[in-house]
mmCIF file of C-alpha atoms in Angstrom:
data_model
loop_
_atom_site.group_PDB
_atom_site.id
_atom_site.type_symbol
_atom_site.label_atom_id
_atom_site.label_comp_id
_atom_site.label_asym_id
_atom_site.label_seq_id
_atom_site.Cartn_x
_atom_site.Cartn_y
_atom_site.Cartn_z
ATOM 1 C CA MET A 229 -0.605 -0.242 0.085
ATOM 2 C CA THR A 230 2.011 3.682 -0.798
ATOM 3 C CA ILE A 231 1.040 5.866 -0.194
ATOM 4 C CA ASP A 232 1.035 9.887 -1.708
ATOM 5 C CA LEU A 233 2.224 12.379 0.566
ATOM 6 C CA PHE A 234 1.754 16.199 -1.440
ATOM 7 C CA CYS A 235 3.304 18.731 -0.463
ATOM 8 C CA GLN A 236 2.948 22.375 -2.080
ATOM 9 C CA VAL A 237 5.398 25.481 -0.263
ATOM 10 C CA VAL A 238 4.031 27.778 0.684
ATOM 11 C CA ASP A 239 5.484 29.091 3.931
ATOM 12 C CA ASN A 240 8.655 28.248 2.950
ATOM 13 C CA TYR A 241 9.718 25.354 5.539
ATOM 14 C CA GLY A 242 7.192 24.690 7.705
ATOM 15 C CA ASP A 243 4.607 22.863 5.073
ATOM 16 C CA ILE A 244 7.935 20.917 3.744
ATOM 17 C CA GLY A 245 8.907 20.498 7.209
ATOM 18 C CA VAL A 246 6.274 18.801 8.208
ATOM 19 C CA CYS A 247 5.539 16.716 5.630
ATOM 20 C CA TRP A 248 9.859 15.887 5.320
ATOM 21 C CA ARG A 249 9.010 14.903 9.199
ATOM 22 C CA LEU A 250 5.475 12.412 8.455
ATOM 23 C CA ALA A 251 6.670 10.690 5.340
ATOM 24 C CA GLN A 252 9.557 9.521 7.647
ATOM 25 C CA GLN A 253 7.578 8.039 10.029
ATOM 26 C CA LEU A 254 5.025 6.522 7.695
ATOM 27 C CA ASN A 255 7.522 5.486 5.834
ATOM 28 C CA GLU A 256 8.423 3.060 9.080
ATOM 29 C CA SER A 257 4.714 0.848 8.006
ATOM 30 C CA TYR A 258 4.165 1.827 3.719
ATOM 31 C CA PRO A 259 5.905 2.972 1.247
ATOM 32 C CA VAL A 260 5.962 6.543 0.436
ATOM 33 C CA ARG A 261 6.491 9.130 -2.394
ATOM 34 C CA LEU A 262 6.851 12.601 -1.399
ATOM 35 C CA TRP A 263 5.704 15.128 -4.154
ATOM 36 C CA VAL A 264 6.850 18.665 -3.790
ATOM 37 C CA ASP A 265 5.902 21.324 -5.674
ATOM 38 C CA ASP A 266 8.907 23.731 -4.159
ATOM 39 C CA LEU A 267 12.251 21.538 -4.471
ATOM 40 C CA SER A 268 15.030 24.398 -3.948
ATOM 41 C CA ALA A 269 12.803 24.949 -0.788
ATOM 42 C CA PHE A 270 13.268 21.583 0.400
ATOM 43 C CA ALA A 271 17.415 21.212 -0.509
ATOM 44 C CA ARG A 272 17.537 23.726 2.537
ATOM 45 C CA ILE A 273 16.321 21.532 5.392
ATOM 46 C CA GLU A 274 17.704 18.400 3.449
ATOM 47 C CA HIS A 275 21.277 18.925 1.549
ATOM 48 C CA HIS A 276 20.224 15.563 0.101
ATOM 49 C CA ILE A 277 17.894 16.668 -1.861
ATOM 50 C CA ASP A 278 18.427 17.913 -5.639
ATOM 51 C CA PRO A 279 16.573 20.217 -6.821
ATOM 52 C CA THR A 280 17.082 19.595 -10.632
ATOM 53 C CA ALA A 281 15.632 16.124 -10.059
ATOM 54 C CA THR A 282 12.135 16.050 -11.052
ATOM 55 C CA THR A 283 12.622 12.226 -9.425
ATOM 56 C CA GLN A 284 15.076 10.705 -6.773
ATOM 57 C CA ILE A 285 15.077 8.358 -3.674
ATOM 58 C CA VAL A 286 16.080 10.199 -0.399
ATOM 59 C CA ASN A 287 15.793 8.167 2.880
ATOM 60 C CA THR A 288 14.566 5.288 1.367
ATOM 61 C CA ILE A 289 12.221 7.754 0.586
ATOM 62 C CA THR A 290 10.571 8.287 -3.312
ATOM 63 C CA VAL A 291 10.572 12.449 -3.660
ATOM 64 C CA LEU A 292 9.145 13.757 -7.171
ATOM 65 C CA SER A 293 8.832 16.434 -8.351
ATOM 66 C CA TRP A 294 4.778 17.805 -9.204
ATOM 67 C CA GLU A 295 5.419 18.182 -13.306
ATOM 68 C CA VAL A 296 5.244 14.508 -13.370
ATOM 69 C CA ALA A 297 2.139 13.821 -11.877
ATOM 70 C CA SER A 298 0.832 12.889 -15.454
ATOM 71 C CA GLU A 299 2.885 10.290 -15.478
ATOM 72 C CA LEU A 300 2.666 8.144 -12.441
ATOM 73 C CA GLN A 301 -0.047 6.445 -11.595
ATOM 74 C CA PRO A 302 -2.307 7.469 -8.421
ATOM 75 C CA ALA A 303 -0.973 5.213 -5.019
ATOM 76 C CA PRO A 304 -4.042 3.406 -3.093
ATOM 77 C CA ILE A 305 -3.522 6.185 -0.400
ATOM 78 C CA VAL A 306 -2.989 9.164 -0.697
ATOM 79 C CA ILE A 307 -2.368 11.996 1.581
ATOM 80 C CA GLU A 308 -2.972 16.443 0.372
ATOM 81 C CA ALA A 309 -1.110 18.610 2.840
ATOM 82 C CA PHE A 310 -2.633 21.945 4.297
ATOM 83 C CA GLY A 311 -5.740 21.453 1.618
ATOM 84 C CA CYS A 312 -2.743 21.578 -1.892
ATOM 85 C CA ASP A 313 -4.784 21.526 -4.706
ATOM 86 C CA LEU A 314 -4.141 18.459 -6.587
ATOM 87 C CA PRO A 315 -2.513 18.164 -10.057
ATOM 88 C CA ALA A 316 -5.327 17.920 -12.639
ATOM 89 C CA ASP A 317 -4.308 14.822 -14.513
ATOM 90 C CA TYR A 318 -3.284 13.294 -10.735
ATOM 91 C CA LEU A 319 -7.300 13.885 -9.647
ATOM 92 C CA GLY A 320 -8.578 11.762 -13.247
ATOM 93 C CA GLN A 321 -6.647 9.209 -12.398
ATOM 94 C CA MET A 322 -7.831 9.008 -9.159
ATOM 95 C CA PRO A 323 -10.556 6.955 -9.172
ATOM 96 C CA GLN A 324 -9.310 4.380 -11.086
ATOM 97 C CA HIS A 325 -6.863 3.509 -8.583
ATOM 98 C CA THR A 326 -7.157 5.720 -5.031
ATOM 99 C CA GLN A 327 -8.612 3.702 -2.855
ATOM 100 C CA LEU A 328 -8.505 6.651 0.457
ATOM 101 C CA TRP A 329 -7.709 10.238 0.022
ATOM 102 C CA LEU A 330 -7.039 12.741 3.583
ATOM 103 C CA ASN A 331 -5.963 16.281 3.615
ATOM 104 C CA LEU A 332 -4.175 16.781 6.286
ATOM 105 C CA GLU A 333 -5.346 20.410 8.079
ATOM 106 C CA TYR A 334 -3.202 22.647 9.942
ATOM 107 C CA LEU A 335 -3.350 22.440 14.081
ATOM 108 C CA SER A 336 -4.810 24.414 15.445
ATOM 109 C CA ALA A 337 -6.398 23.625 19.646
ATOM 110 C CA GLU A 338 -9.617 25.444 18.680
ATOM 111 C CA THR A 339 -12.389 23.074 19.722
ATOM 112 C CA TRP A 340 -14.405 22.907 16.241
ATOM 113 C CA VAL A 341 -10.834 21.007 15.408
ATOM 114 C CA GLU A 342 -12.884 18.404 17.452
ATOM 115 C CA GLU A 343 -15.861 17.693 15.564
ATOM 116 C CA LEU A 344 -15.041 18.117 11.869
ATOM 117 C CA HIS A 345 -12.119 15.168 11.776
ATOM 118 C CA LEU A 346 -12.304 12.741 10.308
ATOM 119 C CA LEU A 347 -15.433 13.800 8.587
ATOM 120 C CA PRO A 348 -15.567 12.672 4.748
ATOM 121 C CA SER A 349 -16.667 15.701 1.888
ATOM 122 C CA PRO A 350 -17.759 14.082 -1.487
ATOM 123 C CA GLN A 351 -15.385 15.432 -4.434
ATOM 124 C CA PRO A 352 -16.091 15.885 -8.170
ATOM 125 C CA ASN A 353 -13.902 12.538 -8.799
ATOM 126 C CA GLY A 354 -16.163 10.559 -6.897
ATOM 127 C CA ILE A 355 -13.811 9.510 -3.505
ATOM 128 C CA SER A 356 -14.856 11.343 -0.854
ATOM 129 C CA LYS A 357 -11.647 13.510 1.189
ATOM 130 C CA TYR A 358 -11.309 13.037 4.819
ATOM 131 C CA PHE A 359 -10.455 16.004 6.729
ATOM 132 C CA PHE A 360 -7.958 14.615 9.039
ATOM 133 C CA PHE A 361 -6.196 17.644 12.194
ATOM 134 C CA PRO A 362 -3.931 17.262 13.803
ATOM 135 C CA GLY A 363 -4.609 18.334 17.362
ATOM 136 C CA PHE A 364 -3.657 18.266 21.395
ATOM 137 C CA THR A 365 -6.509 16.217 22.779
ATOM 138 C CA ALA A 366 -7.657 12.265 21.936
ATOM 139 C CA LYS A 367 -10.770 13.652 20.329
ATOM 140 C CA THR A 368 -7.907 14.839 17.842
ATOM 141 C CA GLY A 369 -4.895 13.044 14.619
ATOM 142 C CA GLY A 370 -2.236 13.692 17.791
ATOM 143 C CA LEU A 371 0.843 15.394 17.025
ATOM 144 C CA LEU A 372 3.455 14.983 15.514
ATOM 145 C CA ARG A 373 6.039 13.226 16.850
ATOM 146 C CA PRO A 374 10.416 11.806 16.297
ATOM 147 C CA SER A 375 10.413 8.374 16.103
ATOM 148 C CA SER A 376 10.909 6.596 20.034
ATOM 149 C CA TYR A 377 10.101 10.269 21.645
ATOM 150 C CA ASN A 378 11.402 10.003 25.456
ATOM 151 C CA PRO A 379 10.752 13.202 27.316
ATOM 152 C CA ALA A 380 12.349 11.857 30.542
ATOM 153 C CA SER A 381 15.660 12.060 28.767
ATOM 154 C CA THR A 382 15.717 14.246 25.550
ATOM 155 C CA SER A 383 18.451 14.953 23.902
ATOM 156 C CA THR A 384 21.719 17.178 25.134
ATOM 157 C CA ALA A 385 24.207 15.892 23.449
ATOM 158 C CA LEU A 386 26.206 18.787 21.956
ATOM 159 C CA PRO A 387 25.084 19.879 18.131
ATOM 160 C CA ALA A 388 27.811 20.084 15.479
ATOM 161 C CA TRP A 389 28.744 23.585 15.548
ATOM 162 C CA GLN A 390 30.932 23.831 12.957
ATOM 163 C CA SER A 391 29.385 22.045 10.222
ATOM 164 C CA MET A 392 26.686 24.597 11.160
ATOM 165 C CA GLY A 393 29.367 28.222 10.182
ATOM 166 C CA LEU A 394 29.046 28.223 13.790
ATOM 167 C CA SER A 395 31.394 29.066 16.785
ATOM 168 C CA ALA A 396 30.759 27.001 20.172
ATOM 169 C CA PRO A 397 29.042 28.613 22.602
ATOM 170 C CA THR A 398 30.954 30.190 25.930
ATOM 171 C CA THR A 399 28.403 31.966 27.622
ATOM 172 C CA ASP A 400 26.383 30.667 30.767
ATOM 173 C CA ARG A 401 22.773 30.094 28.473
ATOM 174 C CA ILE A 402 21.580 30.139 25.162
ATOM 175 C CA ALA A 403 18.699 31.858 23.007
ATOM 176 C CA PHE A 404 17.285 29.857 20.091
ATOM 177 C CA VAL A 405 15.340 32.518 17.859
ATOM 178 C CA PHE A 406 12.707 31.633 14.678
ATOM 179 C CA PRO A 407 10.763 35.090 14.426
ATOM 180 C CA TYR A 408 8.697 36.197 12.481
ATOM 181 C CA PRO A 409 9.504 39.542 11.540
ATOM 182 C CA ASN A 410 7.051 41.450 13.268
ATOM 183 C CA ALA A 411 9.120 39.612 16.545
ATOM 184 C CA PRO A 412 9.585 42.213 19.810
ATOM 185 C CA LEU A 413 12.660 40.814 19.694
ATOM 186 C CA SER A 414 14.340 44.427 21.129
ATOM 187 C CA VAL A 415 12.208 43.318 24.676
ATOM 188 C CA LEU A 416 14.183 40.197 24.086
ATOM 189 C CA TYR A 417 17.641 41.723 23.674
ATOM 190 C CA GLU A 418 16.991 44.069 26.390
ATOM 191 C CA ALA A 419 15.713 41.079 29.246
ATOM 192 C CA LEU A 420 18.542 39.173 28.370
ATOM 193 C CA ALA A 421 20.627 41.846 28.698
ATOM 194 C CA GLN A 422 19.638 42.042 31.862
ATOM 195 C CA HIS A 423 20.165 38.483 32.590
ATOM 196 C CA PRO A 424 22.602 38.104 35.312
ATOM 197 C CA GLU A 425 24.238 35.385 33.131
ATOM 198 C CA SER A 426 25.714 35.992 30.145
ATOM 199 C CA TRP A 427 23.659 34.649 26.970
ATOM 200 C CA THR A 428 24.641 33.620 23.558
ATOM 201 C CA VAL A 429 21.084 34.173 21.120
ATOM 202 C CA LEU A 430 21.618 31.620 17.561
ATOM 203 C CA LEU A 431 18.885 33.639 15.280
ATOM 204 C CA ALA A 432 17.280 32.048 12.073
ATOM 205 C CA ALA A 433 18.617 33.069 8.505
ATOM 206 C CA THR A 434 15.128 34.527 8.467
ATOM 207 C CA ALA A 435 15.116 37.031 10.920
ATOM 208 C CA PRO A 436 15.405 40.486 11.321
ATOM 209 C CA ASP A 437 18.929 42.431 11.538
ATOM 210 C CA PRO A 438 19.318 43.172 16.083
ATOM 211 C CA GLN A 439 19.210 46.958 16.215
ATOM 212 C CA LEU A 440 21.553 46.728 20.311
ATOM 213 C CA SER A 441 22.449 49.413 21.975
ATOM 214 C CA SER A 442 26.462 50.053 23.186
ATOM 215 C CA TYR A 443 25.437 47.949 26.145
ATOM 216 C CA GLN A 444 23.627 45.605 25.137
ATOM 217 C CA LYS A 445 26.261 44.383 22.972
ATOM 218 C CA GLU A 446 28.952 44.073 25.266
ATOM 219 C CA ARG A 447 26.537 41.663 27.188
ATOM 220 C CA LEU A 448 24.403 39.725 24.472
ATOM 221 C CA THR A 449 26.894 37.203 21.998
ATOM 222 C CA ILE A 450 24.766 36.895 18.684
ATOM 223 C CA GLN A 451 25.485 34.494 15.776
ATOM 224 C CA ARG A 452 23.105 34.270 12.467
ATOM 225 C CA LEU A 453 22.214 30.992 10.891
ATOM 226 C CA GLY A 454 22.684 30.047 7.953
ATOM 227 C CA PHE A 455 19.415 27.503 6.272
ATOM 228 C CA ILE A 456 20.562 24.133 8.039
ATOM 229 C CA GLN A 457 19.494 20.971 8.085
ATOM 230 C CA GLN A 458 16.399 19.629 10.021
ATOM 231 C CA ALA A 459 18.354 17.116 11.885
ATOM 232 C CA ASP A 460 20.373 20.758 13.107
ATOM 233 C CA PHE A 461 18.066 22.691 13.607
ATOM 234 C CA ASP A 462 16.399 20.057 16.381
ATOM 235 C CA ALA A 463 19.701 19.256 17.950
ATOM 236 C CA LEU A 464 19.938 23.515 19.129
ATOM 237 C CA MET A 465 16.363 23.495 19.711
ATOM 238 C CA ASP A 466 16.910 20.444 22.363
ATOM 239 C CA TYR A 467 20.564 21.983 23.770
ATOM 240 C CA ALA A 468 18.956 25.421 24.059
ATOM 241 C CA ASP A 469 18.215 27.207 27.541
ATOM 242 C CA LEU A 470 15.481 29.199 25.707
ATOM 243 C CA ASN A 471 13.588 28.326 21.949
ATOM 244 C CA ILE A 472 11.381 31.051 20.499
ATOM 245 C CA MET A 473 10.288 29.472 17.731
ATOM 246 C CA ARG A 474 7.253 30.512 14.789
ATOM 247 C CA GLY A 475 4.425 27.833 12.561
ATOM 248 C CA GLU A 476 3.982 24.953 12.664
ATOM 249 C CA ASP A 477 6.025 22.736 12.260
ATOM 250 C CA SER A 478 9.181 24.454 15.133
ATOM 251 C CA PHE A 479 6.201 25.227 17.368
ATOM 252 C CA VAL A 480 5.621 21.238 17.680
ATOM 253 C CA ARG A 481 9.383 19.786 18.089
ATOM 254 C CA ALA A 482 10.027 23.189 20.585
ATOM 255 C CA ILE A 483 7.313 21.406 22.595
ATOM 256 C CA TRP A 484 9.174 17.568 22.111
ATOM 257 C CA ALA A 485 12.381 19.624 23.242
ATOM 258 C CA ALA A 486 10.828 20.335 26.805
ATOM 259 C CA LYS A 487 13.022 23.680 27.376
ATOM 260 C CA PRO A 488 11.002 26.915 27.661
ATOM 261 C CA PHE A 489 9.376 28.168 23.866
ATOM 262 C CA ILE A 490 7.697 31.126 23.159
ATOM 263 C CA TRP A 491 5.060 30.297 20.191
ATOM 264 C CA GLN A 492 3.976 32.783 18.019
ATOM 265 C CA PRO A 493 1.736 32.017 15.085
ATOM 266 C CA TYR A 494 1.410 33.348 11.793
ATOM 267 C CA LEU A 495 0.011 37.406 11.563
ATOM 268 C CA GLN A 496 -3.073 36.689 10.863
ATOM 269 C CA GLU A 497 -6.085 39.827 9.864
ATOM 270 C CA GLN A 498 -8.473 41.047 12.640
ATOM 271 C CA ASN A 499 -5.760 39.559 15.120
ATOM 272 C CA THR A 500 -7.577 35.752 14.587
ATOM 273 C CA HIS A 501 -3.814 34.468 15.085
ATOM 274 C CA LEU A 502 -4.559 35.221 18.550
ATOM 275 C CA GLU A 503 -7.381 33.610 18.467
ATOM 276 C CA LYS A 504 -5.667 30.513 17.610
ATOM 277 C CA LEU A 505 -3.531 31.768 20.236
ATOM 278 C CA GLN A 506 -5.531 31.853 23.141
ATOM 279 C CA ALA A 507 -7.247 28.112 22.209
ATOM 280 C CA TRP A 508 -4.334 26.062 22.558
ATOM 281 C CA LEU A 509 -2.659 28.047 25.500
ATOM 282 C CA THR A 510 -5.898 27.036 27.530
ATOM 283 C CA HIS A 511 -5.030 23.264 26.865
ATOM 284 C CA THR A 512 -1.369 23.986 28.248
ATOM 285 C CA PRO A 513 -0.998 22.913 31.372
ATOM 286 C CA PHE A 514 1.136 26.278 32.533
ATOM 287 C CA ASP A 515 0.734 28.385 35.253
ATOM 288 C CA ARG A 516 -0.948 31.611 34.288
ATOM 289 C CA ALA A 517 1.665 33.565 33.700
ATOM 290 C CA ILE A 518 3.675 31.731 31.747
ATOM 291 C CA GLN A 519 0.625 31.605 30.105
ATOM 292 C CA GLN A 520 0.456 35.559 29.775
ATOM 293 C CA LEU A 521 3.980 35.805 28.626
ATOM 294 C CA ILE A 522 3.657 33.256 25.353
ATOM 295 C CA TYR A 523 0.017 35.607 24.552
ATOM 296 C CA ASP A 524 2.195 38.941 25.381
ATOM 297 C CA TRP A 525 4.832 38.223 22.939
ATOM 298 C CA SER A 526 2.258 37.706 19.758
ATOM 299 C CA SER A 527 -0.136 40.890 20.397
ATOM 300 C CA LEU A 528 3.402 42.535 21.131
ATOM 301 C CA GLN A 529 2.986 44.043 24.663
ATOM 302 C CA LEU A 530 5.371 42.139 26.030
ATOM 303 C CA ASN A 531 8.272 44.521 28.436
ATOM 304 C CA ALA A 532 11.738 43.230 29.093
ATOM 305 C CA ASP A 533 11.018 43.657 32.948
ATOM 306 C CA GLN A 534 7.872 40.679 32.912
ATOM 307 C CA LEU A 535 10.236 38.143 30.321
ATOM 308 C CA LEU A 536 13.248 38.559 32.551
ATOM 309 C CA LYS A 537 11.291 37.769 36.007
ATOM 310 C CA HIS A 538 10.509 34.306 33.761
ATOM 311 C CA LEU A 539 14.256 34.098 32.746
ATOM 312 C CA LEU A 540 15.233 34.210 36.196
ATOM 313 C CA HIS A 541 13.036 31.106 36.813
ATOM 314 C CA LEU A 542 14.181 28.728 34.001
ATOM 315 C CA SER A 543 13.838 25.873 36.320
ATOM 316 C CA ASP A 544 10.401 26.718 36.799
ATOM 317 C CA TRP A 545 9.126 26.972 33.319
ATOM 318 C CA GLN A 546 11.688 23.877 32.378
ATOM 319 C CA GLN A 547 9.360 21.884 34.557
ATOM 320 C CA GLN A 548 6.137 23.863 33.452
ATOM 321 C CA CYS A 549 7.964 22.674 29.415
ATOM 322 C CA ARG A 550 8.721 18.907 30.646
ATOM 323 C CA ASN A 551 5.236 17.999 32.358
ATOM 324 C CA TYR A 552 3.370 19.424 29.330
ATOM 325 C CA ALA A 553 5.428 16.869 26.852
ATOM 326 C CA HIS A 554 5.013 14.512 29.240
ATOM 327 C CA ASN A 555 0.904 14.551 29.028
ATOM 328 C CA LEU A 556 0.970 14.785 25.347
ATOM 329 C CA CYS A 557 3.393 10.996 25.231
ATOM 330 C CA LEU A 558 -0.456 9.376 26.561
ATOM 331 C CA GLN A 559 -1.664 10.445 23.078
ATOM 332 C CA ASP A 560 -0.517 8.379 20.277
ATOM 333 C CA ASN A 561 1.029 10.130 17.997
ATOM 334 C CA LEU A 562 0.345 11.566 14.296
ATOM 335 C CA ALA A 563 1.762 9.030 12.034
ATOM 336 C CA THR A 564 0.715 5.925 13.982
ATOM 337 C CA GLN A 565 -3.363 7.662 13.516
ATOM 338 C CA LEU A 566 -2.374 8.385 10.482
ATOM 339 C CA ILE A 567 -1.874 4.777 9.183
ATOM 340 C CA ALA A 568 -4.404 2.854 12.137
ATOM 341 C CA PHE A 569 -7.418 5.094 9.532
ATOM 342 C CA CYS A 570 -5.723 4.174 6.447
ATOM 343 C CA SER A 571 -5.052 0.857 7.944
ATOM 344 C CA GLN A 572 -9.425 0.517 8.617
ATOM 345 C CA LYS A 573 -10.588 2.772 6.106
ATOM 346 C CA CYS A 574 -8.552 0.671 3.189
ATOM 347 C CA GLN A 575 -10.167 -3.185 4.686
ATOM 348 C CA LYS A 576 -12.950 -2.707 4.396
ATOM 349 C CA ALA A 577 -12.639 -0.972 0.868
ATOM 350 C CA VAL A 578 -11.490 -4.975 0.177
ATOM 351 C CA LYS A 579 -14.021 -6.143 1.858
#
């Protein structure tokens, strides 16, 4: 039973980041063909990808460009990530070959997700498409989780600093910062500079250039990251003392790092992103002060004293994050639930 997983790169790296993780986990059960419309973006997080090759095998997974969609027979199981529109020629061939079609939706903690999870939707080509929602509760599809993950023994291995173009930090603490452009980074720099311990900020390639005062330049070490491999990205999150992450892929991986973290959702009109953020926060075991801190980061109301207060009690914050990761591990992960659902539906189709 082959799975075709389609990824349309919209937000540069979040979409392909999720799909690459998912493809590798699904491939442990069924052969996977990963279709990607922007191989150049993929190559920036996976150095084995050749952006000029329309067909290639990486980590035993067949990676295909959308350009060849009309040349190959659709798989028995088709997963479209985040509601991407499948190629027209491929859609036309699906009724003869495909038993199950799923739309893997964006992650949300909002209550309506539980109501729509696994509902079918008839499509013009005659196949029903099922909506599969990741989530934080037992009534959703769960979260992508690293294989053999154990929250009691999260990795603290030294990252490969030199291969990432970095010098090994010599400061007391490390902050890994992958923000959206509107993030209140000036507040972060002010709080870190006032902290009694020294800090290195690992700043993602897409972040704005830091604007530091003379005092902050003396107190902080800033290292600018280039585009790094997904495995290196994960290693930095596991090693850092504070992670500030954006989007969906890095958000979920920050949860499993079990380190103090702030999540910034994608900016939306009418502050819809803040509603999404609040829905998630209410599902966490974080105390009200930590919840307010994370909310204020995205609502741009955070002040340096507020952040510094929590940085001075990192061990308490980290324990809350460890407890959260442990609680979420009680739920079957996304790949496991997807495989179970596909097996169930395909067995019924055969009967």
